[in-house]
């Protein structure tokens, strides 16, 4: 693209994101640490409390988009008018955009070379009409590859900061610390770190089992001087619920410590944003 | 690169891989399903049984390389002679190559655009001198992005097949099925599917907890008509051991069902290769 083209695209992105009070990226160097789950639960917590209809969630994981499935929104077709794409609003009051809405079938892989993917993400950022929002949560692709790089660069100066997700193990700590260096090199402020999959409670005897022994979350926070936002244990009921499309009418979820902790983390993030 | 350049590189790759009996990629659409752990454990199982010194492990995850950490090989420097790179041999008798050996510090992220990463992977494939091997296990990057695409294309026609790793959840099933479509589009045969993180046994009362309820592994095998290689439960002791650098002198690991199952899967793979 020519320099004029890039500048035009950048000014479009600024315009589209201009009516959004807080823009937060959720980031992790490592895949499968629950980044999408955390992004989704933060969005749901914010929408449930006082920002109903004013929370957006951008699934920027171009190769493995899973947010629509977790919200039971697969197959929905966003309204497109000229160059403008309108997000899909979920029953919980969050506005969602994902490449998944534009794929043909369940098994279609997104085999794209870097430049094509960058184009898709830039398009999302410059063409999705979010309207007025209090929060936009951006679920970044894992790693520090092309997709993460494109979103991060495009958002530079346009974003409040990033939430980092890790699991407790040292292997995860090692990979996630790299992602933080990456964010810092791009001048993205770090809001704090969430330790996901901290363990699981035996439903029979109540023993808490550390599935991935370690304290990566707290250690990263201490070593890199960033906020520790909290620990999130595993919950098979939540996993099942996300498989089927989450609904808060589900009574099983009411007592979930996992959800309680995620809602507390969301409150902490909101507090940090309003400082 | 010119067409002559590409052909030269391809013939170099064929030459370097020429003395390897079986080349197996480990693939997953989704990150964090334990792809690296499975790649490593298969390599260890093969080397422990009868292929000591004749097993290679290529960590092709350019942005989040974790194999050297799991084997306690971080900081080792491979011998480079002219255009030839020699792998590092672990104490368990596997030859290892990873981008991690070429990074400066623990926190250095690999922020590379697609074309640069493709170059690094092609370089590994064309310049690493594996020597004679019975097996080369290639731990692919997650997703169907640039890195996976490059390795898969380069290996086309040069590889026996791919082992697919999933966790039991429907969200994982959905993403992993895409990866299988991707492999099939590139004419890569599927050796079979491994279901990792099938659950965890409470150390106090012995209850088996399904951490991510579902049967994604068996369902994928049935729906897509591929081999089901087995289930692998979680084991905090193995996770800890991989954090510290695994050693089979560790008595705690002897009774691990997780390791027993992984070794059985390795035997199944070997059997399938010799058919």
Coordinates of C-alpha atoms in Angstrom, one line a residue:
Chain A
X1 CA 0.0 0.0 0.0
X2 CA 1.2 3.5 -0.7
X3 CA 2.1 5.9 2.1
X4 CA -1.0 7.9 1.4
X5 CA -3.0 4.7 1.6
X6 CA -1.5 3.8 5.0
X7 CA -2.2 7.3 6.3
X8 CA -5.8 7.1 5.1
X9 CA -6.3 3.7 6.7
X10 CA -4.8 5.0 10.0
X11 CA -7.1 8.0 10.1
X12 CA -10.0 5.7 9.5
X13 CA -8.9 3.5 12.4
X14 CA -8.6 6.5 14.6
X15 CA -12.1 7.6 13.6
X16 CA -13.7 4.1 14.2
X17 CA -12.0 3.7 17.6
X18 CA -12.6 7.4 18.5
X19 CA -15.9 6.8 20.3
X20 CA -14.5 4.1 22.5
X21 CA -13.5 5.2 26.0
X22 CA -11.2 2.3 26.9
X23 CA -9.4 -0.1 24.5
X24 CA -7.7 -3.1 26.1
X25 CA -5.8 -5.9 24.4
X26 CA -5.5 -9.3 25.9
X27 CA -2.2 -10.8 25.1
X28 CA -0.1 -13.9 25.8
X29 CA 3.0 -15.3 24.2
X30 CA 1.7 -18.8 24.7
X31 CA -1.3 -20.4 23.0
X32 CA -4.0 -22.2 24.9
X33 CA -3.5 -20.3 28.2
X34 CA -7.2 -19.2 28.1
X35 CA -6.7 -15.8 26.5
X36 CA -10.0 -16.0 24.6
X37 CA -11.8 -17.2 27.7
X38 CA -10.4 -14.3 29.7
X39 CA -11.2 -11.8 27.0
X40 CA -14.8 -13.1 26.8
X41 CA -15.3 -13.3 30.5
X42 CA -14.0 -9.7 31.0
X43 CA -16.4 -8.5 28.3
X44 CA -19.3 -10.4 29.9
X45 CA -18.5 -9.1 33.4
X46 CA -18.3 -5.5 32.2
X47 CA -21.5 -5.9 30.2
X48 CA -23.3 -7.5 33.1
X49 CA -22.4 -4.9 35.6
X50 CA -23.1 -1.4 34.2
X51 CA -21.9 -1.3 30.6
X52 CA -24.6 -3.4 28.9
X53 CA -24.5 -2.6 25.1
X54 CA -21.4 -0.6 25.6
X55 CA -18.8 -3.4 25.5
X56 CA -17.2 -4.5 22.2
X57 CA -15.1 -7.7 21.7
X58 CA -12.8 -8.1 18.7
X59 CA -11.6 -11.6 18.1
X60 CA -8.3 -10.8 16.4
X61 CA -7.2 -14.4 16.3
X62 CA -7.5 -14.8 12.5
X63 CA -6.3 -18.4 12.2
X64 CA -8.2 -19.9 15.2
X65 CA -11.2 -17.7 16.0
X66 CA -13.2 -19.2 18.8
X67 CA -15.2 -16.3 20.4
X68 CA -18.4 -16.8 18.2
X69 CA -18.5 -20.5 19.2
X70 CA -18.2 -19.7 22.9
X71 CA -21.1 -17.2 22.5
X72 CA -23.2 -19.5 20.3
X73 CA -23.1 -16.8 17.5
X74 CA -21.6 -19.1 14.8
X75 CA -23.3 -18.7 11.4
X76 CA -24.5 -15.2 12.1
X77 CA -23.8 -12.8 9.2
X78 CA -22.8 -9.2 10.1
X79 CA -24.5 -6.4 8.2
X80 CA -22.1 -4.8 5.7
X81 CA -23.0 -1.5 4.2
X82 CA -20.6 -0.1 1.7
X83 CA -17.2 0.0 3.5
X84 CA -18.8 -0.4 6.9
X85 CA -19.1 -3.6 8.9
X86 CA -21.5 -3.8 11.8
X87 CA -20.7 -6.0 14.8
X88 CA -23.1 -8.7 16.0
X89 CA -24.7 -8.0 19.4
X90 CA -24.9 -11.0 21.7
X91 CA -27.8 -11.7 24.1
X92 CA -25.5 -10.6 27.0
X93 CA -25.1 -7.2 25.4
X94 CA -21.7 -7.3 23.9
X95 CA -20.8 -6.4 20.4
X96 CA -18.7 -9.0 18.7
X97 CA -16.6 -9.1 15.5
X98 CA -14.6 -12.1 14.3
X99 CA -13.2 -13.5 11.1
X100 CA -15.3 -16.5 11.8
X101 CA -18.5 -14.7 10.7
X102 CA -17.0 -14.5 7.2
X103 CA -15.9 -18.2 6.8
X104 CA -17.9 -20.7 4.8
X105 CA -18.0 -23.9 6.8
X106 CA -17.0 -25.2 10.2
X107 CA -13.9 -26.9 8.9
X108 CA -12.6 -24.1 6.7
X109 CA -9.0 -23.3 7.8
X110 CA -7.7 -19.9 7.4
X111 CA -4.5 -20.5 5.5
X112 CA -3.2 -17.1 4.9
X113 CA 0.2 -15.6 4.5
X114 CA 1.1 -12.8 6.8
X115 CA 0.4 -9.8 4.5
X116 CA -3.1 -11.1 3.9
X117 CA -3.9 -11.6 7.5
X118 CA -2.5 -8.1 8.3
X119 CA -4.9 -6.8 5.7
X120 CA -7.8 -8.5 7.4
X121 CA -7.0 -7.2 10.8
X122 CA -6.4 -3.6 9.5
X123 CA -9.7 -3.9 7.7
X124 CA -11.5 -4.9 10.9
X125 CA -10.0 -2.0 12.8
X126 CA -10.8 0.6 10.1
X127 CA -14.2 -0.7 8.9
X128 CA -16.1 -2.0 11.9
X129 CA -18.6 0.5 13.2
X130 CA -18.6 -0.1 17.0
X131 CA -20.4 3.1 17.8
X132 CA -20.1 4.5 21.3
X133 CA -18.5 2.0 23.7
X134 CA -17.2 2.2 27.2
X135 CA -14.8 -0.8 26.5
X136 CA -13.4 -2.6 23.6
X137 CA -11.6 -5.8 24.4
X138 CA -9.3 -7.1 21.7
X139 CA -8.4 -10.8 21.9
X140 CA -5.0 -10.9 20.2
X141 CA -3.6 -13.9 18.4
X142 CA -1.1 -15.9 20.5
X143 CA 2.7 -15.4 20.0
X144 CA 4.6 -12.4 18.8
X145 CA 4.1 -13.2 15.2
X146 CA 2.6 -11.3 12.3
X147 CA -0.9 -11.0 13.5
X148 CA 0.0 -9.9 17.0
X149 CA 2.5 -7.5 15.5
X150 CA 0.0 -5.9 13.1
X151 CA -2.6 -5.4 15.7
X152 CA -0.1 -4.0 18.2
X153 CA 1.4 -1.6 15.7
X154 CA -1.9 -0.5 14.5
X155 CA -3.1 0.1 18.0
X156 CA 0.1 1.9 19.2
X157 CA -0.9 5.2 20.9
X158 CA -4.5 4.2 20.4
X159 CA -4.9 1.8 23.2
X160 CA -5.0 2.0 27.0
X161 CA -2.9 -1.1 27.6
X162 CA -2.6 -4.9 27.6
X163 CA -3.7 -7.6 30.0
X164 CA -1.3 -10.5 30.0
X165 CA -2.5 -14.1 30.5
X166 CA -0.3 -16.9 31.7
X167 CA -0.7 -20.4 33.2
X168 CA 1.4 -21.1 36.4
X169 CA 4.2 -23.2 34.8
X170 CA 7.7 -22.0 34.3
X171 CA 7.5 -22.9 30.6
X172 CA 4.6 -20.6 30.3
X173 CA 6.4 -17.9 32.3
X174 CA 9.3 -18.1 30.0
X175 CA 7.2 -17.6 26.8
X176 CA 4.9 -15.0 28.3
X177 CA 7.8 -12.8 29.5
X178 CA 8.8 -12.6 25.9
X179 CA 5.3 -11.3 25.0
X180 CA 5.7 -8.6 27.6
X181 CA 9.1 -7.5 26.2
X182 CA 7.3 -7.4 22.8
X183 CA 4.5 -5.1 24.2
X184 CA 7.1 -2.9 25.9
X185 CA 9.1 -2.5 22.7
X186 CA 6.0 -1.3 21.0
X187 CA 5.3 1.1 23.9
X188 CA 2.1 -0.6 24.9
X189 CA 1.4 -0.2 28.7
X190 CA 0.8 -3.3 30.7
X191 CA -2.3 -3.2 32.8
X192 CA -1.5 -6.4 34.7
X193 CA -1.1 -10.2 34.6
X194 CA -3.8 -12.9 35.1
X195 CA -2.8 -16.4 36.1
X196 CA -5.2 -18.8 34.5
X197 CA -5.6 -22.6 35.1
X198 CA -4.2 -22.1 38.6
X199 CA -5.6 -25.5 39.5
X200 CA -8.8 -27.5 40.0
X201 CA -10.9 -28.5 43.1
X202 CA -11.8 -32.2 43.3
X203 CA -15.6 -32.3 43.2
X204 CA -15.6 -35.3 45.5
X205 CA -13.2 -34.5 48.4
X206 CA -12.5 -30.8 47.9
X207 CA -8.7 -31.2 47.5
X208 CA -7.2 -28.3 45.4
X209 CA -4.9 -29.8 42.7
X210 CA -2.2 -27.6 41.2
X211 CA -2.5 -28.9 37.6
X212 CA 0.5 -26.9 36.4
X213 CA 2.6 -26.4 39.5
X214 CA 4.2 -22.9 39.7
X215 CA 3.5 -19.3 40.4
X216 CA 4.3 -17.8 37.0
X217 CA 1.7 -15.0 37.4
X218 CA 2.9 -13.7 40.7
X219 CA 6.5 -14.1 39.6
X220 CA 6.1 -12.3 36.3
X221 CA 4.3 -9.4 38.2
X222 CA 7.1 -9.2 40.7
X223 CA 10.0 -9.5 38.3
X224 CA 8.7 -7.1 35.8
X225 CA 7.0 -4.8 38.2
X226 CA 3.5 -5.0 36.9
X227 CA 0.1 -5.5 38.6
X228 CA -1.0 -9.0 39.5
X229 CA -4.7 -9.1 38.7
X230 CA -5.5 -12.5 40.2
X231 CA -5.6 -16.3 39.9
X232 CA -8.3 -18.2 38.0
X233 CA -8.8 -21.9 38.7
X234 CA -10.2 -24.3 36.1
X235 CA -13.8 -25.2 36.1
X236 CA -15.1 -28.1 33.9
X237 CA -18.6 -26.6 34.1
X238 CA -17.4 -23.3 32.6
X239 CA -15.5 -25.2 29.9
X240 CA -18.6 -27.2 29.0
X241 CA -20.7 -24.0 29.0
X242 CA -18.2 -22.3 26.6
X243 CA -18.4 -25.4 24.4
X244 CA -22.2 -25.1 24.1
X245 CA -22.3 -21.3 24.0
X246 CA -22.3 -19.6 27.4
X247 CA -25.5 -18.4 29.0
X248 CA -25.7 -16.9 32.5
X249 CA -29.1 -18.4 32.9
X250 CA -27.2 -21.6 33.6
X251 CA -27.6 -22.2 37.3
X252 CA -24.5 -24.4 37.5
X253 CA -22.3 -21.4 36.9
X254 CA -23.7 -19.3 39.7
X255 CA -21.4 -20.9 42.3
X256 CA -18.3 -21.0 40.2
X257 CA -15.2 -19.6 41.9
X258 CA -13.7 -19.3 38.4
X259 CA -16.4 -16.9 37.4
X260 CA -16.3 -15.0 40.7
X261 CA -12.5 -14.5 40.3
X262 CA -12.9 -13.4 36.7
X263 CA -15.5 -10.9 37.8
X264 CA -13.2 -9.5 40.5
X265 CA -10.4 -9.2 37.9
X266 CA -12.8 -7.3 35.7
X267 CA -13.6 -4.9 38.6
X268 CA -9.9 -4.4 39.2
X269 CA -9.3 -3.6 35.5
X270 CA -12.2 -1.1 35.5
X271 CA -10.8 0.6 38.6
X272 CA -7.3 0.8 37.0
X273 CA -8.9 2.3 33.9
X274 CA -10.6 5.0 35.9
X275 CA -7.5 6.1 37.9
Chain B
X1 CA 14.2 -15.5 -4.0
X2 CA 14.6 -16.5 -7.7
X3 CA 13.2 -19.8 -8.9
X4 CA 16.7 -21.1 -9.2
X5 CA 17.3 -20.1 -5.6
X6 CA 14.1 -21.9 -4.5
X7 CA 15.1 -25.1 -6.4
X8 CA 18.5 -25.0 -4.9
X9 CA 17.1 -24.7 -1.4
X10 CA 14.6 -27.5 -2.1
X11 CA 17.4 -29.8 -3.3
X12 CA 19.4 -29.0 -0.2
X13 CA 16.4 -29.8 2.0
X14 CA 15.9 -33.1 0.3
X15 CA 19.6 -33.8 0.8
X16 CA 19.6 -33.0 4.5
X17 CA 16.4 -35.0 5.2
X18 CA 17.5 -37.8 2.9
X19 CA 19.2 -39.9 5.6
X20 CA 16.1 -39.8 7.8
X21 CA 13.8 -42.9 7.7
X22 CA 10.7 -41.3 9.1
X23 CA 9.7 -37.7 9.3
X24 CA 6.7 -36.9 11.4
X25 CA 5.1 -33.5 12.0
X26 CA 3.1 -32.8 15.2
X27 CA 0.3 -30.4 14.4
X28 CA -2.6 -28.6 16.1
X29 CA -4.8 -25.8 15.1
X30 CA -5.0 -24.6 18.7
X31 CA -2.2 -23.4 20.9
X32 CA -1.5 -24.7 24.4
X33 CA -2.9 -28.2 23.8
X34 CA 0.4 -29.7 24.7
X35 CA 1.8 -30.1 21.1
X36 CA 5.4 -29.5 22.3
X37 CA 5.0 -31.9 25.2
X38 CA 3.7 -34.6 22.9
X39 CA 6.5 -34.0 20.4
X40 CA 9.1 -34.2 23.1
X41 CA 7.6 -37.3 24.8
X42 CA 7.3 -39.1 21.5
X43 CA 11.0 -38.3 20.8
X44 CA 12.0 -39.4 24.3
X45 CA 10.0 -42.7 24.1
X46 CA 11.5 -43.5 20.7
X47 CA 15.1 -42.7 21.9
X48 CA 14.6 -44.7 25.1
X49 CA 13.4 -47.8 23.4
X50 CA 15.7 -48.7 20.5
X51 CA 16.5 -45.6 18.6
X52 CA 18.9 -43.9 21.0
X53 CA 21.0 -41.3 19.1
X54 CA 18.8 -41.8 16.0
X55 CA 15.9 -39.5 16.9
X56 CA 15.8 -35.8 15.9
X57 CA 13.5 -33.1 17.3
X58 CA 13.0 -29.9 15.4
X59 CA 11.3 -27.1 17.4
X60 CA 9.7 -25.3 14.5
X61 CA 7.8 -22.9 16.8
X62 CA 9.7 -19.8 15.9
X63 CA 7.9 -17.4 18.1
X64 CA 7.5 -19.4 21.3
X65 CA 10.2 -22.1 21.2
X66 CA 10.0 -24.2 24.5
X67 CA 11.7 -27.5 23.7
X68 CA 15.2 -26.5 24.9
X69 CA 13.7 -25.3 28.2
X70 CA 11.9 -28.6 28.7
X71 CA 15.2 -30.5 28.1
X72 CA 17.3 -28.1 30.1
X73 CA 19.4 -27.3 27.0
X74 CA 18.9 -23.5 27.1
X75 CA 22.0 -21.5 26.5
X76 CA 23.7 -24.3 24.6
X77 CA 25.3 -23.1 21.3
X78 CA 25.1 -25.3 18.3
X79 CA 28.2 -25.8 16.2
X80 CA 28.0 -23.9 12.9
X81 CA 30.5 -24.8 10.2
X82 CA 30.2 -22.8 7.0
X83 CA 26.5 -23.3 5.9
X84 CA 26.0 -26.3 8.1
X85 CA 24.4 -26.2 11.6
X86 CA 24.8 -29.2 13.9
X87 CA 22.0 -30.1 16.3
X88 CA 22.5 -30.4 20.1
X89 CA 22.3 -33.9 21.5
X90 CA 20.5 -34.3 24.8
X91 CA 21.5 -36.7 27.5
X92 CA 18.5 -38.8 26.5
X93 CA 20.0 -39.3 23.1
X94 CA 17.8 -37.0 21.0
X95 CA 19.2 -34.4 18.6
X96 CA 17.6 -31.1 19.0
X97 CA 17.4 -27.9 17.0
X98 CA 15.5 -24.8 18.0
X99 CA 15.5 -21.0 17.2
X100 CA 15.9 -20.7 21.0
X101 CA 19.6 -21.7 20.7
X102 CA 20.2 -18.5 18.6
X103 CA 18.5 -16.0 20.8
X104 CA 20.3 -13.6 23.1
X105 CA 18.5 -13.6 26.4
X106 CA 15.6 -15.3 28.1
X107 CA 13.2 -12.4 27.5
X108 CA 14.0 -11.8 23.8
X109 CA 10.8 -12.0 21.9
X110 CA 11.0 -13.1 18.3
X111 CA 9.1 -10.3 16.6
X112 CA 9.3 -11.3 13.0
X113 CA 7.2 -10.7 10.0
X114 CA 6.1 -13.8 8.1
X115 CA 8.7 -13.8 5.3
X116 CA 11.6 -13.6 7.8
X117 CA 10.2 -16.5 9.8
X118 CA 9.7 -18.6 6.7
X119 CA 13.3 -17.9 5.9
X120 CA 14.4 -19.1 9.3
X121 CA 12.5 -22.4 9.0
X122 CA 13.6 -23.0 5.5
X123 CA 17.2 -22.4 6.7
X124 CA 16.8 -24.9 9.5
X125 CA 15.4 -27.5 7.1
X126 CA 18.1 -26.9 4.5
X127 CA 21.2 -26.4 6.8
X128 CA 20.8 -28.6 9.8
X129 CA 23.0 -31.7 9.5
X130 CA 20.9 -34.4 11.2
X131 CA 23.0 -37.3 9.9
X132 CA 21.4 -40.7 9.9
X133 CA 18.1 -40.8 11.8
X134 CA 15.4 -43.3 12.3
X135 CA 12.9 -40.5 13.2
X136 CA 12.6 -36.8 12.9
X137 CA 9.8 -35.3 14.9
X138 CA 8.9 -31.7 13.9
X139 CA 7.0 -29.7 16.4
X140 CA 5.1 -27.3 14.2
X141 CA 3.9 -23.8 15.3
X142 CA 0.2 -23.7 16.4
X143 CA -2.4 -22.5 13.9
X144 CA -2.5 -22.5 10.2
X145 CA -0.5 -19.4 9.8
X146 CA 2.7 -18.5 8.0
X147 CA 5.0 -20.7 10.0
X148 CA 2.9 -23.8 9.8
X149 CA 2.2 -23.1 6.2
X150 CA 5.9 -22.8 5.3
X151 CA 7.0 -25.9 7.1
X152 CA 4.1 -27.9 5.7
X153 CA 4.7 -26.7 2.1
X154 CA 8.5 -27.4 2.4
X155 CA 7.8 -30.8 3.8
X156 CA 5.2 -31.7 1.1
X157 CA 6.1 -35.1 -0.4
X158 CA 9.0 -35.2 2.0
X159 CA 7.2 -36.3 5.1
X160 CA 5.4 -39.5 6.3
X161 CA 2.6 -37.7 8.0
X162 CA 1.2 -35.6 10.8
X163 CA 0.1 -36.4 14.3
X164 CA -2.7 -34.2 15.5
X165 CA -3.0 -33.0 19.1
X166 CA -6.3 -31.8 20.6
X167 CA -7.8 -31.3 24.1
X168 CA -11.2 -32.9 24.8
X169 CA -13.3 -29.7 24.5
X170 CA -15.6 -28.8 21.6
X171 CA -13.9 -25.5 21.2
X172 CA -10.7 -27.3 20.6
X173 CA -12.3 -29.9 18.3
X174 CA -13.6 -27.1 16.2
X175 CA -10.2 -25.4 15.8
X176 CA -8.3 -28.7 15.4
X177 CA -10.6 -29.9 12.6
X178 CA -9.6 -26.9 10.6
X179 CA -5.9 -27.8 11.0
X180 CA -6.7 -31.3 9.6
X181 CA -8.4 -29.7 6.6
X182 CA -5.3 -27.6 6.2
X183 CA -3.0 -30.7 6.3
X184 CA -5.3 -32.5 3.8
X185 CA -5.3 -29.5 1.4
X186 CA -1.5 -29.8 1.4
X187 CA -1.6 -33.5 0.8
X188 CA 0.0 -34.4 4.2
X189 CA -1.2 -37.8 5.4
X190 CA -2.7 -37.9 8.9
X191 CA -1.1 -40.5 11.2
X192 CA -3.7 -40.1 13.9
X193 CA -5.0 -37.9 16.7
X194 CA -3.9 -37.7 20.3
X195 CA -6.3 -36.4 23.0
X196 CA -4.2 -34.5 25.6
X197 CA -5.4 -33.2 29.0
X198 CA -8.1 -35.7 29.1
X199 CA -8.4 -35.1 32.9
X200 CA -6.6 -35.4 36.2
X201 CA -6.7 -37.9 39.0
X202 CA -7.2 -36.4 42.5
X203 CA -4.1 -37.4 44.4
X204 CA -6.1 -37.6 47.7
X205 CA -9.3 -39.6 46.8
X206 CA -8.5 -41.0 43.3
X207 CA -11.5 -39.3 41.6
X208 CA -10.8 -38.7 37.9
X209 CA -11.8 -35.2 37.0
X210 CA -12.6 -34.3 33.4
X211 CA -11.0 -30.8 33.3
X212 CA -12.2 -30.0 29.8
X213 CA -15.4 -32.2 29.4
X214 CA -15.7 -33.7 26.0
X215 CA -14.4 -36.4 23.6
X216 CA -12.9 -34.2 20.9
X217 CA -10.1 -36.8 20.1
X218 CA -12.4 -39.8 19.5
X219 CA -15.0 -37.6 17.7
X220 CA -12.4 -36.1 15.4
X221 CA -11.0 -39.6 14.6
X222 CA -14.5 -41.0 13.9
X223 CA -15.9 -38.0 11.9
X224 CA -12.8 -37.6 9.7
X225 CA -11.9 -41.3 9.6
X226 CA -8.5 -41.2 11.1
X227 CA -6.6 -43.3 13.7
X228 CA -7.3 -42.5 17.4
X229 CA -3.9 -42.8 19.0
X230 CA -4.9 -42.4 22.6
X231 CA -5.8 -40.2 25.6
X232 CA -3.3 -38.5 27.8
X233 CA -4.3 -37.3 31.3
X234 CA -2.7 -34.3 33.0
X235 CA 0.1 -34.9 35.5
X236 CA 1.4 -32.1 37.7
X237 CA 4.6 -34.0 38.3
X238 CA 5.3 -34.2 34.6
X239 CA 4.5 -30.5 34.2
X240 CA 7.0 -29.7 37.0
X241 CA 9.6 -32.0 35.5
X242 CA 9.3 -30.2 32.1
X243 CA 9.6 -26.9 33.9
X244 CA 12.9 -28.0 35.4
X245 CA 14.2 -29.9 32.4
X246 CA 13.0 -33.5 32.3
X247 CA 15.1 -36.3 33.4
X248 CA 14.1 -40.0 33.5
X249 CA 16.2 -40.5 36.6
X250 CA 13.3 -38.8 38.4
X251 CA 11.6 -41.5 40.4
X252 CA 8.4 -39.6 40.6
X253 CA 7.8 -40.1 36.9
X254 CA 8.1 -43.9 36.9
X255 CA 4.5 -44.5 38.0
X256 CA 3.0 -41.7 35.8
X257 CA 0.0 -42.9 33.7
X258 CA 0.6 -39.9 31.5
X259 CA 4.0 -41.1 30.6
X260 CA 2.8 -44.7 30.2
X261 CA 0.1 -43.6 27.8
X262 CA 2.5 -41.4 25.8
X263 CA 4.9 -44.3 25.5
X264 CA 2.1 -46.5 24.2
X265 CA 1.2 -43.9 21.7
X266 CA 4.8 -43.8 20.6
X267 CA 4.8 -47.6 20.1
X268 CA 1.5 -47.3 18.1
X269 CA 3.1 -44.6 15.8
X270 CA 6.2 -46.7 15.3
X271 CA 4.0 -49.7 14.3
X272 CA 2.0 -47.5 11.9
X273 CA 5.3 -46.3 10.3
X274 CA 6.5 -49.8 9.8
X275 CA 3.3 -51.0 8.1

